[in-house]
PDB file of N, CA and C in Angstrom:
ATOM      1  N   MET F 465      52.913 -73.962  82.343  1.00  0.00           N
ATOM      2  CA  MET F 465      52.278 -74.977  81.590  1.00  0.00           C
ATOM      3  C   MET F 465      52.727 -74.835  80.144  1.00  0.00           C
ATOM      4  N   THR F 466      52.875 -76.029  79.459  1.00  0.00           N
ATOM      5  CA  THR F 466      53.260 -75.999  78.013  1.00  0.00           C
ATOM      6  C   THR F 466      52.072 -75.558  77.179  1.00  0.00           C
ATOM      7  N   THR F 467      52.364 -75.186  75.989  1.00  0.00           N
ATOM      8  CA  THR F 467      51.297 -74.801  74.987  1.00  0.00           C
ATOM      9  C   THR F 467      50.415 -75.932  74.823  1.00  0.00           C
ATOM     10  N   GLU F 468      50.849 -77.147  74.813  1.00  0.00           N
ATOM     11  CA  GLU F 468      49.966 -78.287  74.552  1.00  0.00           C
ATOM     12  C   GLU F 468      48.993 -78.459  75.776  1.00  0.00           C
ATOM     13  N   GLU F 469      49.628 -78.348  76.960  1.00  0.00           N
ATOM     14  CA  GLU F 469      48.785 -78.475  78.204  1.00  0.00           C
ATOM     15  C   GLU F 469      47.705 -77.379  78.243  1.00  0.00           C
ATOM     16  N   LEU F 470      48.046 -76.156  77.863  1.00  0.00           N
ATOM     17  CA  LEU F 470      47.082 -75.062  77.837  1.00  0.00           C
ATOM     18  C   LEU F 470      45.928 -75.389  76.869  1.00  0.00           C
ATOM     19  N   ARG F 471      46.283 -75.909  75.766  1.00  0.00           N
ATOM     20  CA  ARG F 471      45.225 -76.182  74.691  1.00  0.00           C
ATOM     21  C   ARG F 471      44.332 -77.339  75.120  1.00  0.00           C
ATOM     22  N   THR F 472      44.659 -78.189  76.135  1.00  0.00           N
ATOM     23  CA  THR F 472      43.835 -79.305  76.465  1.00  0.00           C
ATOM     24  C   THR F 472      43.099 -78.988  77.819  1.00  0.00           C
ATOM     25  N   LEU F 473      43.255 -77.789  78.379  1.00  0.00           N
ATOM     26  CA  LEU F 473      42.538 -77.428  79.618  1.00  0.00           C
ATOM     27  C   LEU F 473      41.067 -77.433  79.373  1.00  0.00           C
ATOM     28  N   THR F 474      40.315 -77.848  80.460  1.00  0.00           N
ATOM     29  CA  THR F 474      38.797 -77.744  80.502  1.00  0.00           C
ATOM     30  C   THR F 474      38.536 -76.362  80.952  1.00  0.00           C
ATOM     31  N   VAL F 475      37.986 -75.553  80.035  1.00  0.00           N
ATOM     32  CA  VAL F 475      37.674 -74.138  80.257  1.00  0.00           C
ATOM     33  C   VAL F 475      36.140 -74.029  80.717  1.00  0.00           C
ATOM     34  N   ALA F 476      36.057 -73.377  81.965  1.00  0.00           N
ATOM     35  CA  ALA F 476      34.673 -73.170  82.397  1.00  0.00           C
ATOM     36  C   ALA F 476      33.990 -71.899  81.821  1.00  0.00           C
ATOM     37  N   LYS F 477      34.844 -70.948  81.434  1.00  0.00           N
ATOM     38  CA  LYS F 477      34.361 -69.666  80.895  1.00  0.00           C
ATOM     39  C   LYS F 477      35.346 -69.104  79.866  1.00  0.00           C
ATOM     40  N   SER F 478      34.816 -68.761  78.712  1.00  0.00           N
ATOM     41  CA  SER F 478      35.631 -68.176  77.723  1.00  0.00           C
ATOM     42  C   SER F 478      35.119 -66.773  77.466  1.00  0.00           C
ATOM     43  N   VAL F 479      36.026 -65.705  77.567  1.00  0.00           N
ATOM     44  CA  VAL F 479      35.696 -64.325  77.380  1.00  0.00           C
ATOM     45  C   VAL F 479      36.343 -63.844  76.113  1.00  0.00           C
ATOM     46  N   ASP F 480      35.582 -63.481  75.144  1.00  0.00           N
ATOM     47  CA  ASP F 480      36.061 -62.947  73.885  1.00  0.00           C
ATOM     48  C   ASP F 480      36.106 -61.444  73.974  1.00  0.00           C
ATOM     49  N   ALA F 481      37.357 -60.900  74.177  1.00  0.00           N
ATOM     50  CA  ALA F 481      37.669 -59.496  74.249  1.00  0.00           C
ATOM     51  C   ALA F 481      38.465 -59.044  73.078  1.00  0.00           C
ATOM     52  N   ARG F 482      38.333 -59.797  72.034  1.00  0.00           N
ATOM     53  CA  ARG F 482      39.135 -59.392  70.799  1.00  0.00           C
ATOM     54  C   ARG F 482      38.804 -58.067  70.208  1.00  0.00           C
ATOM     55  N   GLY F 483      37.638 -57.626  70.408  1.00  0.00           N
ATOM     56  CA  GLY F 483      37.198 -56.271  69.868  1.00  0.00           C
ATOM     57  C   GLY F 483      37.539 -55.140  70.728  1.00  0.00           C
ATOM     58  N   THR F 484      38.232 -55.312  71.872  1.00  0.00           N
ATOM     59  CA  THR F 484      38.495 -54.264  72.765  1.00  0.00           C
ATOM     60  C   THR F 484      39.999 -54.005  72.900  1.00  0.00           C
ATOM     61  N   ALA F 485      40.370 -52.898  73.266  1.00  0.00           N
ATOM     62  CA  ALA F 485      41.833 -52.508  73.514  1.00  0.00           C
ATOM     63  C   ALA F 485      41.944 -52.347  74.972  1.00  0.00           C
ATOM     64  N   CYS F 486      43.195 -52.342  75.435  1.00  0.00           N
ATOM     65  CA  CYS F 486      43.534 -52.162  76.856  1.00  0.00           C
ATOM     66  C   CYS F 486      42.799 -50.931  77.416  1.00  0.00           C
ATOM     67  N   PRO F 487      42.150 -51.073  78.503  1.00  0.00           N
ATOM     68  CA  PRO F 487      42.091 -52.099  79.480  1.00  0.00           C
ATOM     69  C   PRO F 487      40.844 -52.978  79.271  1.00  0.00           C
ATOM     70  N   GLY F 488      40.241 -53.067  78.144  1.00  0.00           N
ATOM     71  CA  GLY F 488      39.020 -53.774  77.882  1.00  0.00           C
ATOM     72  C   GLY F 488      39.130 -55.300  78.263  1.00  0.00           C
ATOM     73  N   PRO F 489      40.157 -56.063  77.853  1.00  0.00           N
ATOM     74  CA  PRO F 489      40.232 -57.430  78.116  1.00  0.00           C
ATOM     75  C   PRO F 489      40.237 -57.717  79.690  1.00  0.00           C
ATOM     76  N   LEU F 490      41.040 -56.840  80.365  1.00  0.00           N
ATOM     77  CA  LEU F 490      41.133 -56.989  81.814  1.00  0.00           C
ATOM     78  C   LEU F 490      39.707 -56.759  82.468  1.00  0.00           C
ATOM     79  N   LEU F 491      39.057 -55.639  82.067  1.00  0.00           N
ATOM     80  CA  LEU F 491      37.776 -55.326  82.494  1.00  0.00           C
ATOM     81  C   LEU F 491      36.732 -56.452  82.298  1.00  0.00           C
ATOM     82  N   GLU F 492      36.834 -57.081  81.135  1.00  0.00           N
ATOM     83  CA  GLU F 492      35.917 -58.180  80.816  1.00  0.00           C
ATOM     84  C   GLU F 492      36.246 -59.399  81.654  1.00  0.00           C
ATOM     85  N   ALA F 493      37.537 -59.709  81.966  1.00  0.00           N
ATOM     86  CA  ALA F 493      37.875 -60.715  82.830  1.00  0.00           C
ATOM     87  C   ALA F 493      37.424 -60.465  84.212  1.00  0.00           C
ATOM     88  N   LYS F 494      37.553 -59.229  84.694  1.00  0.00           N
ATOM     89  CA  LYS F 494      37.069 -58.901  86.050  1.00  0.00           C
ATOM     90  C   LYS F 494      35.587 -59.170  86.238  1.00  0.00           C
ATOM     91  N   LYS F 495      34.755 -58.760  85.136  1.00  0.00           N
ATOM     92  CA  LYS F 495      33.390 -59.037  85.205  1.00  0.00           C
ATOM     93  C   LYS F 495      33.055 -60.500  85.215  1.00  0.00           C
ATOM     94  N   ALA F 496      33.747 -61.252  84.416  1.00  0.00           N
ATOM     95  CA  ALA F 496      33.415 -62.703  84.285  1.00  0.00           C
ATOM     96  C   ALA F 496      33.917 -63.592  85.474  1.00  0.00           C
ATOM     97  N   ILE F 497      34.873 -63.140  86.180  1.00  0.00           N
ATOM     98  CA  ILE F 497      35.504 -63.957  87.311  1.00  0.00           C
ATOM     99  C   ILE F 497      34.461 -64.248  88.330  1.00  0.00           C
ATOM    100  N   GLY F 498      33.565 -63.358  88.561  1.00  0.00           N
ATOM    101  CA  GLY F 498      32.435 -63.478  89.507  1.00  0.00           C
ATOM    102  C   GLY F 498      31.462 -64.573  89.259  1.00  0.00           C
ATOM    103  N   THR F 499      31.487 -65.024  88.016  1.00  0.00           N
ATOM    104  CA  THR F 499      30.513 -66.166  87.571  1.00  0.00           C
ATOM    105  C   THR F 499      31.141 -67.536  87.830  1.00  0.00           C
ATOM    106  N   LEU F 500      32.421 -67.562  88.178  1.00  0.00           N
ATOM    107  CA  LEU F 500      33.184 -68.828  88.271  1.00  0.00           C
ATOM    108  C   LEU F 500      33.235 -69.337  89.766  1.00  0.00           C
ATOM    109  N   HIS F 501      33.449 -70.617  89.850  1.00  0.00           N
ATOM    110  CA  HIS F 501      33.684 -71.293  91.116  1.00  0.00           C
ATOM    111  C   HIS F 501      35.160 -71.395  91.369  1.00  0.00           C
ATOM    112  N   SER F 502      35.585 -71.610  92.583  1.00  0.00           N
ATOM    113  CA  SER F 502      37.018 -71.827  92.906  1.00  0.00           C
ATOM    114  C   SER F 502      37.656 -72.927  92.046  1.00  0.00           C
ATOM    115  N   ASN F 503      38.739 -72.764  91.500  1.00  0.00           N
ATOM    116  CA  ASN F 503      39.497 -73.652  90.672  1.00  0.00           C
ATOM    117  C   ASN F 503      38.928 -73.824  89.261  1.00  0.00           C
ATOM    118  N   ASP F 504      37.976 -72.976  88.883  1.00  0.00           N
ATOM    119  CA  ASP F 504      37.576 -72.958  87.472  1.00  0.00           C
ATOM    120  C   ASP F 504      38.588 -72.246  86.610  1.00  0.00           C
ATOM    121  N   VAL F 505      38.711 -72.686  85.382  1.00  0.00           N
ATOM    122  CA  VAL F 505      39.641 -72.077  84.525  1.00  0.00           C
ATOM    123  C   VAL F 505      38.829 -71.080  83.535  1.00  0.00           C
ATOM    124  N   MET F 506      39.383 -69.907  83.374  1.00  0.00           N
ATOM    125  CA  MET F 506      38.848 -68.937  82.390  1.00  0.00           C
ATOM    126  C   MET F 506      39.894 -68.709  81.330  1.00  0.00           C
ATOM    127  N   GLU F 507      39.354 -68.572  80.127  1.00  0.00           N
ATOM    128  CA  GLU F 507      40.077 -68.287  78.902  1.00  0.00           C
ATOM    129  C   GLU F 507      39.727 -66.867  78.408  1.00  0.00           C
ATOM    130  N   ILE F 508      40.745 -66.025  78.222  1.00  0.00           N
ATOM    131  CA  ILE F 508      40.395 -64.671  77.743  1.00  0.00           C
ATOM    132  C   ILE F 508      41.089 -64.584  76.401  1.00  0.00           C
ATOM    133  N   LEU F 509      40.172 -64.267  75.338  1.00  0.00           N
ATOM    134  CA  LEU F 509      40.734 -64.130  73.974  1.00  0.00           C
ATOM    135  C   LEU F 509      40.912 -62.555  73.679  1.00  0.00           C
ATOM    136  N   SER F 510      42.102 -62.245  73.225  1.00  0.00           N
ATOM    137  CA  SER F 510      42.414 -60.839  73.053  1.00  0.00           C
ATOM    138  C   SER F 510      43.441 -60.678  71.999  1.00  0.00           C
ATOM    139  N   ALA F 511      43.307 -59.577  71.175  1.00  0.00           N
ATOM    140  CA  ALA F 511      44.227 -59.188  70.214  1.00  0.00           C
ATOM    141  C   ALA F 511      45.210 -58.269  70.694  1.00  0.00           C
ATOM    142  N   ASP F 512      44.928 -57.754  71.880  1.00  0.00           N
ATOM    143  CA  ASP F 512      45.814 -56.691  72.565  1.00  0.00           C
ATOM    144  C   ASP F 512      46.969 -57.423  73.307  1.00  0.00           C
ATOM    145  N   GLU F 513      48.193 -57.214  72.861  1.00  0.00           N
ATOM    146  CA  GLU F 513      49.386 -57.710  73.390  1.00  0.00           C
ATOM    147  C   GLU F 513      49.529 -57.458  74.926  1.00  0.00           C
ATOM    148  N   GLY F 514      49.037 -56.334  75.317  1.00  0.00           N
ATOM    149  CA  GLY F 514      49.186 -55.949  76.767  1.00  0.00           C
ATOM    150  C   GLY F 514      48.399 -56.878  77.671  1.00  0.00           C
ATOM    151  N   THR F 515      47.486 -57.622  77.174  1.00  0.00           N
ATOM    152  CA  THR F 515      46.675 -58.590  77.896  1.00  0.00           C
ATOM    153  C   THR F 515      47.589 -59.684  78.588  1.00  0.00           C
ATOM    154  N   LYS F 516      48.724 -59.988  77.831  1.00  0.00           N
ATOM    155  CA  LYS F 516      49.604 -60.978  78.347  1.00  0.00           C
ATOM    156  C   LYS F 516      50.409 -60.499  79.597  1.00  0.00           C
ATOM    157  N   VAL F 517      50.485 -59.171  79.821  1.00  0.00           N
ATOM    158  CA  VAL F 517      51.031 -58.564  80.978  1.00  0.00           C
ATOM    159  C   VAL F 517      50.003 -58.275  82.048  1.00  0.00           C
ATOM    160  N   ASP F 518      48.856 -57.675  81.577  1.00  0.00           N
ATOM    161  CA  ASP F 518      47.864 -57.282  82.569  1.00  0.00           C
ATOM    162  C   ASP F 518      47.156 -58.453  83.383  1.00  0.00           C
ATOM    163  N   ILE F 519      46.910 -59.499  82.672  1.00  0.00           N
ATOM    164  CA  ILE F 519      46.204 -60.581  83.358  1.00  0.00           C
ATOM    165  C   ILE F 519      47.077 -61.264  84.383  1.00  0.00           C
ATOM    166  N   PRO F 520      48.368 -61.558  84.102  1.00  0.00           N
ATOM    167  CA  PRO F 520      49.214 -62.164  85.199  1.00  0.00           C
ATOM    168  C   PRO F 520      49.370 -61.205  86.420  1.00  0.00           C
ATOM    169  N   LYS F 521      49.537 -59.847  86.144  1.00  0.00           N
ATOM    170  CA  LYS F 521      49.553 -59.001  87.206  1.00  0.00           C
ATOM    171  C   LYS F 521      48.289 -58.968  88.121  1.00  0.00           C
ATOM    172  N   TRP F 522      47.213 -58.953  87.445  1.00  0.00           N
ATOM    173  CA  TRP F 522      45.912 -58.923  88.131  1.00  0.00           C
ATOM    174  C   TRP F 522      45.800 -60.264  88.949  1.00  0.00           C
ATOM    175  N   CYS F 523      46.157 -61.342  88.298  1.00  0.00           N
ATOM    176  CA  CYS F 523      46.099 -62.638  89.042  1.00  0.00           C
ATOM    177  C   CYS F 523      46.896 -62.640  90.299  1.00  0.00           C
ATOM    178  N   GLY F 524      48.065 -62.120  90.170  1.00  0.00           N
ATOM    179  CA  GLY F 524      48.907 -62.024  91.333  1.00  0.00           C
ATOM    180  C   GLY F 524      48.385 -61.212  92.471  1.00  0.00           C
ATOM    181  N   LYS F 525      47.768 -60.082  92.136  1.00  0.00           N
ATOM    182  CA  LYS F 525      47.198 -59.174  93.125  1.00  0.00           C
ATOM    183  C   LYS F 525      45.903 -59.752  93.759  1.00  0.00           C
ATOM    184  N   GLN F 526      45.236 -60.583  92.991  1.00  0.00           N
ATOM    185  CA  GLN F 526      43.917 -61.136  93.503  1.00  0.00           C
ATOM    186  C   GLN F 526      44.050 -62.538  94.021  1.00  0.00           C
ATOM    187  N   GLY F 527      45.196 -63.166  93.896  1.00  0.00           N
ATOM    188  CA  GLY F 527      45.411 -64.526  94.375  1.00  0.00           C
ATOM    189  C   GLY F 527      44.943 -65.568  93.470  1.00  0.00           C
ATOM    190  N   HIS F 528      44.588 -65.239  92.177  1.00  0.00           N
ATOM    191  CA  HIS F 528      44.284 -66.240  91.209  1.00  0.00           C
ATOM    192  C   HIS F 528      45.562 -66.770  90.615  1.00  0.00           C
ATOM    193  N   GLU F 529      45.505 -67.887  89.803  1.00  0.00           N
ATOM    194  CA  GLU F 529      46.584 -68.465  89.290  1.00  0.00           C
ATOM    195  C   GLU F 529      46.653 -68.232  87.703  1.00  0.00           C
ATOM    196  N   TYR F 530      47.702 -67.603  87.256  1.00  0.00           N
ATOM    197  CA  TYR F 530      47.913 -67.347  85.874  1.00  0.00           C
ATOM    198  C   TYR F 530      48.529 -68.643  85.376  1.00  0.00           C
ATOM    199  N   LEU F 531      47.949 -69.167  84.319  1.00  0.00           N
ATOM    200  CA  LEU F 531      48.392 -70.439  83.725  1.00  0.00           C
ATOM    201  C   LEU F 531      49.191 -70.380  82.538  1.00  0.00           C
ATOM    202  N   GLY F 532      49.103 -69.314  81.681  1.00  0.00           N
ATOM    203  CA  GLY F 532      49.860 -69.139  80.544  1.00  0.00           C
ATOM    204  C   GLY F 532      49.053 -68.497  79.390  1.00  0.00           C
ATOM    205  N   ALA F 533      49.739 -68.332  78.234  1.00  0.00           N
ATOM    206  CA  ALA F 533      49.086 -67.771  77.063  1.00  0.00           C
ATOM    207  C   ALA F 533      49.554 -68.435  75.854  1.00  0.00           C
ATOM    208  N   VAL F 534      48.699 -68.569  74.862  1.00  0.00           N
ATOM    209  CA  VAL F 534      48.999 -69.135  73.541  1.00  0.00           C
ATOM    210  C   VAL F 534      48.622 -68.131  72.486  1.00  0.00           C
ATOM    211  N   GLU F 535      49.545 -67.930  71.528  1.00  0.00           N
ATOM    212  CA  GLU F 535      49.217 -67.080  70.369  1.00  0.00           C
ATOM    213  C   GLU F 535      48.639 -67.901  69.217  1.00  0.00           C
ATOM    214  N   GLU F 536      47.569 -67.376  68.700  1.00  0.00           N
ATOM    215  CA  GLU F 536      46.827 -68.248  67.676  1.00  0.00           C
ATOM    216  C   GLU F 536      46.155 -67.339  66.653  1.00  0.00           C
ATOM    217  N   ASN F 537      46.530 -67.438  65.438  1.00  0.00           N
ATOM    218  CA  ASN F 537      45.854 -66.656  64.427  1.00  0.00           C
ATOM    219  C   ASN F 537      45.687 -65.150  64.585  1.00  0.00           C
ATOM    220  N   GLY F 538      46.715 -64.529  65.090  1.00  0.00           N
ATOM    221  CA  GLY F 538      46.692 -63.115  65.324  1.00  0.00           C
ATOM    222  C   GLY F 538      46.016 -62.633  66.661  1.00  0.00           C
ATOM    223  N   TYR F 539      45.747 -63.551  67.566  1.00  0.00           N
ATOM    224  CA  TYR F 539      45.281 -63.160  68.852  1.00  0.00           C
ATOM    225  C   TYR F 539      45.829 -64.020  69.853  1.00  0.00           C
ATOM    226  N   PHE F 540      45.563 -63.742  71.108  1.00  0.00           N
ATOM    227  CA  PHE F 540      46.103 -64.473  72.285  1.00  0.00           C
ATOM    228  C   PHE F 540      44.943 -65.177  73.046  1.00  0.00           C
ATOM    229  N   LYS F 541      45.262 -66.374  73.488  1.00  0.00           N
ATOM    230  CA  LYS F 541      44.362 -67.080  74.460  1.00  0.00           C
ATOM    231  C   LYS F 541      45.109 -67.108  75.816  1.00  0.00           C
ATOM    232  N   VAL F 542      44.614 -66.373  76.733  1.00  0.00           N
ATOM    233  CA  VAL F 542      45.177 -66.208  78.038  1.00  0.00           C
ATOM    234  C   VAL F 542      44.461 -67.100  79.057  1.00  0.00           C
ATOM    235  N   TYR F 543      45.101 -67.934  79.860  1.00  0.00           N
ATOM    236  CA  TYR F 543      44.433 -68.821  80.804  1.00  0.00           C
ATOM    237  C   TYR F 543      44.724 -68.498  82.182  1.00  0.00           C
ATOM    238  N   MET F 544      43.752 -68.546  83.000  1.00  0.00           N
ATOM    239  CA  MET F 544      43.885 -68.335  84.445  1.00  0.00           C
ATOM    240  C   MET F 544      42.940 -69.229  85.192  1.00  0.00           C
ATOM    241  N   LYS F 545      43.262 -69.489  86.479  1.00  0.00           N
ATOM    242  CA  LYS F 545      42.374 -70.298  87.362  1.00  0.00           C
ATOM    243  C   LYS F 545      41.979 -69.462  88.539  1.00  0.00           C
ATOM    244  N   LYS F 546      40.684 -69.468  88.838  1.00  0.00           N
ATOM    245  CA  LYS F 546      40.150 -68.691  89.962  1.00  0.00           C
ATOM    246  C   LYS F 546      40.574 -69.337  91.266  1.00  0.00           C
ATOM    247  N   LYS F 547      40.991 -68.467  92.315  1.00  0.00           N
ATOM    248  CA  LYS F 547      41.418 -68.940  93.561  1.00  0.00           C
ATOM    249  C   LYS F 547      40.222 -69.670  94.324  1.00  0.00           C
TER     250      LYS F 547
END
């Protein structure tokens, strides 16, 4: 997805993990995914660059869809869709 498409997604859940370091953002995402329905989009906010690697790998292993990441004001917004 393009940056513009990512910015216009309807997000069902936003997880603010900016105050945590690896593996904090991934652990926060794992906790939050259980509250979502199939095809819901989750946004993970993180200042940890590793999140851009960890979330896509986790999505691949779990069958979720990694949608992309946007860098904004010193942090990342990572988007995924629950299977």
